[in-house]
Coordinates of N, CA and C and ligand atoms in Angstrom, one line a residue:
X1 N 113.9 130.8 81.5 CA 115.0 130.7 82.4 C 114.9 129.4 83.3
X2 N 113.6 129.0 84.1 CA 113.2 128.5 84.6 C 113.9 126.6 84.0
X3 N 113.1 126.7 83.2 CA 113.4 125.2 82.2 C 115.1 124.9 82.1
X4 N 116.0 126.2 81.6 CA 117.0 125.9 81.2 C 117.9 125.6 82.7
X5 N 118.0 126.8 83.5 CA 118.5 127.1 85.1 C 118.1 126.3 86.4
X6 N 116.7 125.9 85.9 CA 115.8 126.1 87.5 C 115.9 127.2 88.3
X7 N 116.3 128.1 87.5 CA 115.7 129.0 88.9 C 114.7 129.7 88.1
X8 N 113.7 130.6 88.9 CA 112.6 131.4 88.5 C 113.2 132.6 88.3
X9 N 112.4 133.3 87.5 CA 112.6 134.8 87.2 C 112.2 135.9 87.8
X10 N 112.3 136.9 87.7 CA 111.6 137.9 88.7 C 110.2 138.0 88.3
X11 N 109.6 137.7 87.3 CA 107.9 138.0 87.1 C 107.3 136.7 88.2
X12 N 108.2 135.4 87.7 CA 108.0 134.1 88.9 C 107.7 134.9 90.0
X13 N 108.6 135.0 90.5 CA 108.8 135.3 91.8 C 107.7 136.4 92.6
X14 N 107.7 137.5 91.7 CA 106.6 138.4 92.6 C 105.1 138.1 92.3
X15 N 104.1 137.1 91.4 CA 103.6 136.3 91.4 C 103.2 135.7 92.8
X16 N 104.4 135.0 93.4 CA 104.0 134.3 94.5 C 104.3 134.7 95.5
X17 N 105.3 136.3 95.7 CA 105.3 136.9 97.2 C 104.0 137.9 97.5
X18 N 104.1 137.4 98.9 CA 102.9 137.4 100.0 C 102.9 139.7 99.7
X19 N 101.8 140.0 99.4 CA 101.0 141.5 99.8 C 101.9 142.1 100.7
X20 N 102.6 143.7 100.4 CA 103.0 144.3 101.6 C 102.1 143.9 103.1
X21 N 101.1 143.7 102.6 CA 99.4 144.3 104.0 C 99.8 143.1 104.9
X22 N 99.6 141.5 104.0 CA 99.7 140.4 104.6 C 101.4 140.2 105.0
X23 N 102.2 141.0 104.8 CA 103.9 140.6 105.2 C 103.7 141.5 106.9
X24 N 103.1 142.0 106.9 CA 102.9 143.2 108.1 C 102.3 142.4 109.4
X25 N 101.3 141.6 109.0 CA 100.5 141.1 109.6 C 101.5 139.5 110.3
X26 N 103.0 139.3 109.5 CA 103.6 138.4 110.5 C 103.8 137.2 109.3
X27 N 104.6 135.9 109.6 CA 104.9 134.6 109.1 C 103.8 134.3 108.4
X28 N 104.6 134.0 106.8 CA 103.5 133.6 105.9 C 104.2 133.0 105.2
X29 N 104.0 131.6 104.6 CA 104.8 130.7 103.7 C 104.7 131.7 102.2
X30 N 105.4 130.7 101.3 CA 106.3 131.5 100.8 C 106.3 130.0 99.5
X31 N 105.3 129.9 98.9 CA 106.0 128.8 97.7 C 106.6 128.8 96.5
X32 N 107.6 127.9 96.4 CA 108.1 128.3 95.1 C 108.6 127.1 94.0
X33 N 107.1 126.5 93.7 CA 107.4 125.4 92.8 C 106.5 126.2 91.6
X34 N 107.6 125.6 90.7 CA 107.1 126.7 89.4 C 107.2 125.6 88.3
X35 N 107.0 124.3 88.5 CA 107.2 123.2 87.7 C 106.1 122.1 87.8
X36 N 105.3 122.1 86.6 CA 103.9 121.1 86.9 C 105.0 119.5 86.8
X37 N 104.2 118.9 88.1 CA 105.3 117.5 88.4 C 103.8 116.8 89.5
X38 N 103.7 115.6 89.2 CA 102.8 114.8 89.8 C 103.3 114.9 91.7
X39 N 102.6 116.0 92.5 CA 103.5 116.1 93.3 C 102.2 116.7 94.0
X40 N 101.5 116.8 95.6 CA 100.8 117.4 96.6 C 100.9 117.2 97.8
X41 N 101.9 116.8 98.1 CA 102.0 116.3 100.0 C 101.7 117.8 100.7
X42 N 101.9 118.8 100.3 CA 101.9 120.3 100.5 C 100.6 120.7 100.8
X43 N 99.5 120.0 100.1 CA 98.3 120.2 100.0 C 97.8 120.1 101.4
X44 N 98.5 118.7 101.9 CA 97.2 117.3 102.8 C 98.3 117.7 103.9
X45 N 99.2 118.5 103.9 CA 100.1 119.5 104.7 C 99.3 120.5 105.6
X46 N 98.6 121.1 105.4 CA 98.2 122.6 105.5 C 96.8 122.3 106.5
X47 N 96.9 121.9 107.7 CA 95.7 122.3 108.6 C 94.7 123.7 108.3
X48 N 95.0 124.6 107.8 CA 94.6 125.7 107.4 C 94.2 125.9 106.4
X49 N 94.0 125.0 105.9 CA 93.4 124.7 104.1 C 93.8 126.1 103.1
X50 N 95.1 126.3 103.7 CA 95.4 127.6 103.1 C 96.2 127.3 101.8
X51 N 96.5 125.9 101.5 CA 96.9 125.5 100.2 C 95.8 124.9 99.6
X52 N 95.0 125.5 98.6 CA 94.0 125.1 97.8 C 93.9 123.5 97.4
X53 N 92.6 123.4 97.0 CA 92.5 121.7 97.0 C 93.1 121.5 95.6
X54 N 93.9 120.6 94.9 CA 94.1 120.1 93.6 C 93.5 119.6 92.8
X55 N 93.1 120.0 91.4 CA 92.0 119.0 91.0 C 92.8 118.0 90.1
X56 N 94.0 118.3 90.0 CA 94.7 117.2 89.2 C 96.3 117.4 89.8
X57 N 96.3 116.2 90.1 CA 97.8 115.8 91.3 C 99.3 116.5 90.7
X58 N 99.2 117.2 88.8 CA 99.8 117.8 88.0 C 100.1 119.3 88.7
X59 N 98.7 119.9 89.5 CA 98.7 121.2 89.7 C 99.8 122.2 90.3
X60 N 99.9 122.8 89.8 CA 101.0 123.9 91.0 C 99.8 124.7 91.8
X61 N 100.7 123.9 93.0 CA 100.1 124.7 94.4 C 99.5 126.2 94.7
X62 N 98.6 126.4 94.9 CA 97.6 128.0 95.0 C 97.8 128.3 96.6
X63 N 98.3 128.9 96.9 CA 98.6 129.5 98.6 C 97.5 130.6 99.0
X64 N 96.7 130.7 99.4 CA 96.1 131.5 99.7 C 96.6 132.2 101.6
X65 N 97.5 133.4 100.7 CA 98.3 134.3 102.5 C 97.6 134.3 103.4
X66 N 96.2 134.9 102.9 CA 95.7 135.5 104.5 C 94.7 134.2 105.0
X67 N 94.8 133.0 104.7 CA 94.6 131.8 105.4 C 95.5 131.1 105.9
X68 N 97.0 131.5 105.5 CA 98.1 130.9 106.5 C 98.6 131.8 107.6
X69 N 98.9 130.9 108.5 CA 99.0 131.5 109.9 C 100.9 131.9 109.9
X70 N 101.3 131.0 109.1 CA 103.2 130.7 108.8 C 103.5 130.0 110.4
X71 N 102.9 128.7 110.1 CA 103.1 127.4 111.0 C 104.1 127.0 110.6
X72 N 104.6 127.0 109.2 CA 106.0 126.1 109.0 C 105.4 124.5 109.0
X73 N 104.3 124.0 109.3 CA 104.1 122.6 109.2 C 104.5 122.1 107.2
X74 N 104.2 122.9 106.7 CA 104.5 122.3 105.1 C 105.6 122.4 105.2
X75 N 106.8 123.0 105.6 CA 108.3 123.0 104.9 C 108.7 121.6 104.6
X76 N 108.9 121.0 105.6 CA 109.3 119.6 105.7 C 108.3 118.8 104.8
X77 N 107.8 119.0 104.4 CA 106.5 118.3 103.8 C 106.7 118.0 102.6
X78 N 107.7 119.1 102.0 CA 107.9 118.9 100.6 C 108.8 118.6 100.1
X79 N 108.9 117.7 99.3 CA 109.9 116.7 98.8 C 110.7 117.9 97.5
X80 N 110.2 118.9 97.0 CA 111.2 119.4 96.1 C 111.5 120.5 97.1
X81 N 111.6 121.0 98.1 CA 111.9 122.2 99.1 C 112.2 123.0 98.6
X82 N 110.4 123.3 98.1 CA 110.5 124.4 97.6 C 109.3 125.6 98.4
X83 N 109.5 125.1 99.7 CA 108.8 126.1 100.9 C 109.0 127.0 101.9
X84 N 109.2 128.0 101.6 CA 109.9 128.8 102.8 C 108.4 129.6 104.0
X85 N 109.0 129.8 105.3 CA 108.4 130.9 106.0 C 109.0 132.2 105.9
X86 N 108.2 133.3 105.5 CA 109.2 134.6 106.1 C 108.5 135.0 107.0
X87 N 108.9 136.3 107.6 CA 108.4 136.7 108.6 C 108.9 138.0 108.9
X88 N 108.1 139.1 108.1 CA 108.6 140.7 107.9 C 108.9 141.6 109.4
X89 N 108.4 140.8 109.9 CA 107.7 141.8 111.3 C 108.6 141.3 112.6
X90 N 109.7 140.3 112.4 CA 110.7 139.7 113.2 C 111.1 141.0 114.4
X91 N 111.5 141.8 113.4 CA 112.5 143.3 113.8 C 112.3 144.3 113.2
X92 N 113.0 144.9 113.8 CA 112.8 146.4 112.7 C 113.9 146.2 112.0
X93 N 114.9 145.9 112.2 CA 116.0 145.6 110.8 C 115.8 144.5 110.1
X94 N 115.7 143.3 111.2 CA 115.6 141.6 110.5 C 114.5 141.5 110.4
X95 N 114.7 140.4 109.5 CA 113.2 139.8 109.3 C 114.0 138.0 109.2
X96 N 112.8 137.2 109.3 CA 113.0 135.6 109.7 C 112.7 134.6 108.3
X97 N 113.4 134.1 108.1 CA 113.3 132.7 106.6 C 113.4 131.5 107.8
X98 N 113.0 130.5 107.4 CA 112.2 129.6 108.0 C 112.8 128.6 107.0
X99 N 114.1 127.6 106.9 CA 114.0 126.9 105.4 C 114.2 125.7 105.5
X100 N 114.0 124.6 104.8 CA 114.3 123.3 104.9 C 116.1 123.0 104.4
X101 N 116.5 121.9 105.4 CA 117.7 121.9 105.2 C 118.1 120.6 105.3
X102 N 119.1 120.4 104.5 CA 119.4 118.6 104.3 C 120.6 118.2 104.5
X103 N 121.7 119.1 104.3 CA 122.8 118.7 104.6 C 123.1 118.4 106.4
X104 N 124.4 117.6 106.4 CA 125.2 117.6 107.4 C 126.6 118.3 107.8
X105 N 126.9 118.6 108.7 CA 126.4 118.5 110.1 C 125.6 120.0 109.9
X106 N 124.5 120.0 110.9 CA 123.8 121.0 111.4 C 124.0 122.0 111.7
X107 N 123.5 122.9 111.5 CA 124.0 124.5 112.0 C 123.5 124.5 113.3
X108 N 124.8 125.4 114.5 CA 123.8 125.8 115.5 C 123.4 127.1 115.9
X109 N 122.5 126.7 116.7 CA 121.8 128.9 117.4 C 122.9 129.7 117.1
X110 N 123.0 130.9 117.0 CA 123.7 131.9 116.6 C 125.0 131.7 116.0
X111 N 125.2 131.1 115.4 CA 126.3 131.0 114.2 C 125.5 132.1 112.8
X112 N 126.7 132.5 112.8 CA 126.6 133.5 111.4 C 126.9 133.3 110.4
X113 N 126.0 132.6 109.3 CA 126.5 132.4 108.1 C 126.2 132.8 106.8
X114 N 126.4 132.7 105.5 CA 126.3 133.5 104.9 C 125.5 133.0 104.0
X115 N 124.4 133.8 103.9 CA 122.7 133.6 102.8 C 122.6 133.7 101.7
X116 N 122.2 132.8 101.0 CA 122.5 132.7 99.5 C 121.0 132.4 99.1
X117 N 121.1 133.0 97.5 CA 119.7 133.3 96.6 C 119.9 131.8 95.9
X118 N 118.8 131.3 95.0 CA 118.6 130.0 94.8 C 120.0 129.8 93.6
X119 N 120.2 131.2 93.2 CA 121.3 130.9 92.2 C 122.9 130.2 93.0
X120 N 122.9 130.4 93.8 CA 124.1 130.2 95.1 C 124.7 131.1 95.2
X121 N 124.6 132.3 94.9 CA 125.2 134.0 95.1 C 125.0 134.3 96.3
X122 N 126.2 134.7 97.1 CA 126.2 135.4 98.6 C 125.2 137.0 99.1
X123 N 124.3 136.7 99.1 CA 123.2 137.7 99.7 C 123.5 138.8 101.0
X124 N 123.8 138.1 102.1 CA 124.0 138.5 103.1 C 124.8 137.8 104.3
X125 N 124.8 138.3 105.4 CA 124.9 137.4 106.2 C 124.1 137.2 106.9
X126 N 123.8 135.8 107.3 CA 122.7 135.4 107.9 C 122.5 134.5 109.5
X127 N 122.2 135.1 110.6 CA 122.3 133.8 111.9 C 120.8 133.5 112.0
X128 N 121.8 132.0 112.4 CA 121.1 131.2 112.4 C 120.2 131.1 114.4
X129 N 119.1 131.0 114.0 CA 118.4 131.2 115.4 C 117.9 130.2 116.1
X130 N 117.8 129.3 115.2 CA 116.9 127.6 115.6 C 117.4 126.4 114.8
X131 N 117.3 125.5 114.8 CA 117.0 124.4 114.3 C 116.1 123.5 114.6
X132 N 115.2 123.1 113.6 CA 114.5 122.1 114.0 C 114.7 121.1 113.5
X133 N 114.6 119.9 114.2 CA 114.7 118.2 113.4 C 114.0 117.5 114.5
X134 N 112.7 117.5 114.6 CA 111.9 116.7 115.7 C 111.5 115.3 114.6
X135 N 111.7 114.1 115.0 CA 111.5 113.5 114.5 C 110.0 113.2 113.2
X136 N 109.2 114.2 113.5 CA 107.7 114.3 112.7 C 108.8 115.2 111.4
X137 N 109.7 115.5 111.6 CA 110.0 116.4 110.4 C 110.7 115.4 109.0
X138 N 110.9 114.1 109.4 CA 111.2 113.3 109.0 C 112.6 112.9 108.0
X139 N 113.9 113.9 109.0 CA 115.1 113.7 108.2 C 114.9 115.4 107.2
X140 N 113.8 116.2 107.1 CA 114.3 117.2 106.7 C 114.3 118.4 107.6
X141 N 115.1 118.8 108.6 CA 115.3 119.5 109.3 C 115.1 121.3 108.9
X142 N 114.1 122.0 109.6 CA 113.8 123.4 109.1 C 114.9 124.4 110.2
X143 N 115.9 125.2 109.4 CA 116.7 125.9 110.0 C 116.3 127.7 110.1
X144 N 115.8 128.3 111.3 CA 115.3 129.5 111.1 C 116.5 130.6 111.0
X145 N 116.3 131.7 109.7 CA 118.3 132.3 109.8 C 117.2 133.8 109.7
X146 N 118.1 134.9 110.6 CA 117.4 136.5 110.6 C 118.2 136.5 109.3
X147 N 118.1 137.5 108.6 CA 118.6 138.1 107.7 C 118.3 139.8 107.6
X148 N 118.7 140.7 106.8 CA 118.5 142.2 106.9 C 116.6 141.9 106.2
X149 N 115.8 143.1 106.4 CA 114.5 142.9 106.0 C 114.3 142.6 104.3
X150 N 115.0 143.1 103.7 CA 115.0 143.6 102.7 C 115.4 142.5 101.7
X151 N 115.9 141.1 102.4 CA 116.9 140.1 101.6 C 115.4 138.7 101.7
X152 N 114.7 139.4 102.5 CA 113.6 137.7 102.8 C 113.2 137.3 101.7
X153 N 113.1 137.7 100.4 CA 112.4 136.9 99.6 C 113.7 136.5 98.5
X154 N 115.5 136.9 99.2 CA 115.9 136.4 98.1 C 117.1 135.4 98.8
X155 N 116.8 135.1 100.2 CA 118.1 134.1 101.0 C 116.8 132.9 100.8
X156 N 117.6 131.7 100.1 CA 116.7 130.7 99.8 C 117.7 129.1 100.5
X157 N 118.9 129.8 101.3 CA 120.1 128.8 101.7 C 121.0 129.1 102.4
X158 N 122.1 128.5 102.8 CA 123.0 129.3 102.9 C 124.8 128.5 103.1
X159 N 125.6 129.2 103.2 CA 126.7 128.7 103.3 C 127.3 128.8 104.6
X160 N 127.9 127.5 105.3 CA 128.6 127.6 106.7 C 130.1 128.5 106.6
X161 N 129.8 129.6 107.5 CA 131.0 130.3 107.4 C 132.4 129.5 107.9
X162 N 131.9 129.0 108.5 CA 133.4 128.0 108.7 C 133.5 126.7 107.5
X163 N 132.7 126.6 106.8 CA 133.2 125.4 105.5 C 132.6 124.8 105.5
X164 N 132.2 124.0 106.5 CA 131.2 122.8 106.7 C 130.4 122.5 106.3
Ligands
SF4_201 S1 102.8 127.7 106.9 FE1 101.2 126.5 108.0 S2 99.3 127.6 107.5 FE2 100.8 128.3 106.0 S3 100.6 127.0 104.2 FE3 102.2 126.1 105.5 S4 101.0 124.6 106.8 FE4 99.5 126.0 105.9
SF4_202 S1 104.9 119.5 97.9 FE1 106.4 121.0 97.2 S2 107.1 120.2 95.1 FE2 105.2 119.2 95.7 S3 103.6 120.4 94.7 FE3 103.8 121.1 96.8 S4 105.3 122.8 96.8 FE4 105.4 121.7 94.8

């Protein structure tokens, strides 16, 4: 599916989501490059050496959960943005996605928009709680959106309710 779509499948996918035990315990990245590509900024990213060392620049990235803190320092870091934060333990209903975002113009704090899975299918609705674009993030701005608890591993975007 992967090869033909780009998107991952569900064996993909639960592969690289974070342990009930470690979702409990709060913000934990979330990777999702499923494509060997000469590619590690993600690596030399990670103060927490919680993305394993590479032994060939080919590698797909090895995350080790309970060494990440879910700093969000890698989102921006990666040139296929393919890095999310979630964060189980936001709320008792919501829970927090953490995503890199490139278009223009910007979402702002509490706008409600609507969350989409990597296929572009409407998931939920989702507000938006932050924006970040400090100049260290370098033109890729990380947008934080609550979503219902249940949707974190599958809002990977989303659409401006007003069009934009
Ligand atoms: S969120 Fe922070 S601690 Fe976790 S992998 Fe990314 S940079 Fe490392
Ligand atoms: S920086 Fe992104 S695209 Fe590159 S290897 Fe790391 S996760 Fe994959």
């Amino acid at each position: 599916m992967l090869e033909k779509t780009g998107v991952p499948d569900a064996d993909q996918i639960k592969k690289i989501t974070p342990s009930p035990g470690r979702l409990k315990k709060g913000p934990v990245a979330v990777v999702e490059c499923f494509q060997s590509i000469p590619c590690d900024p993600c690596r030399y990213a990670c103060r927490q050496e919680a993305i394993k060392e590479f032994k060939d620049i080919n590698d797909l990235p090895v995350i080790d959960h309970d060494l990440c803190n879910g700093c969000g320092s890698c989102i921006s870091k990666c040139p296929g943005l393919a890095i999310f934060v979630i964060d189980d333990t936001y709320s008792e209903k919501e829970g927090l996605v953490k995503l890199p975002y490139e278009y223009l113009p910007l979402p702002r704090p509490e706008e409600e928009e609507n969350g989409i899975d990597t296929e572009g299918w409407e998931v939920c609705s989702a507000r938006v709680v932050k924006v970040q674009n400090a100049k260290v993030l370098d033109r890729t701005p990380v947008v934080w959106l609550t979503v219902p608890r249940e949707h974190l591993m599958k809002v990977r975007n989303f659409l401006r309710k007003g069009g934009a």
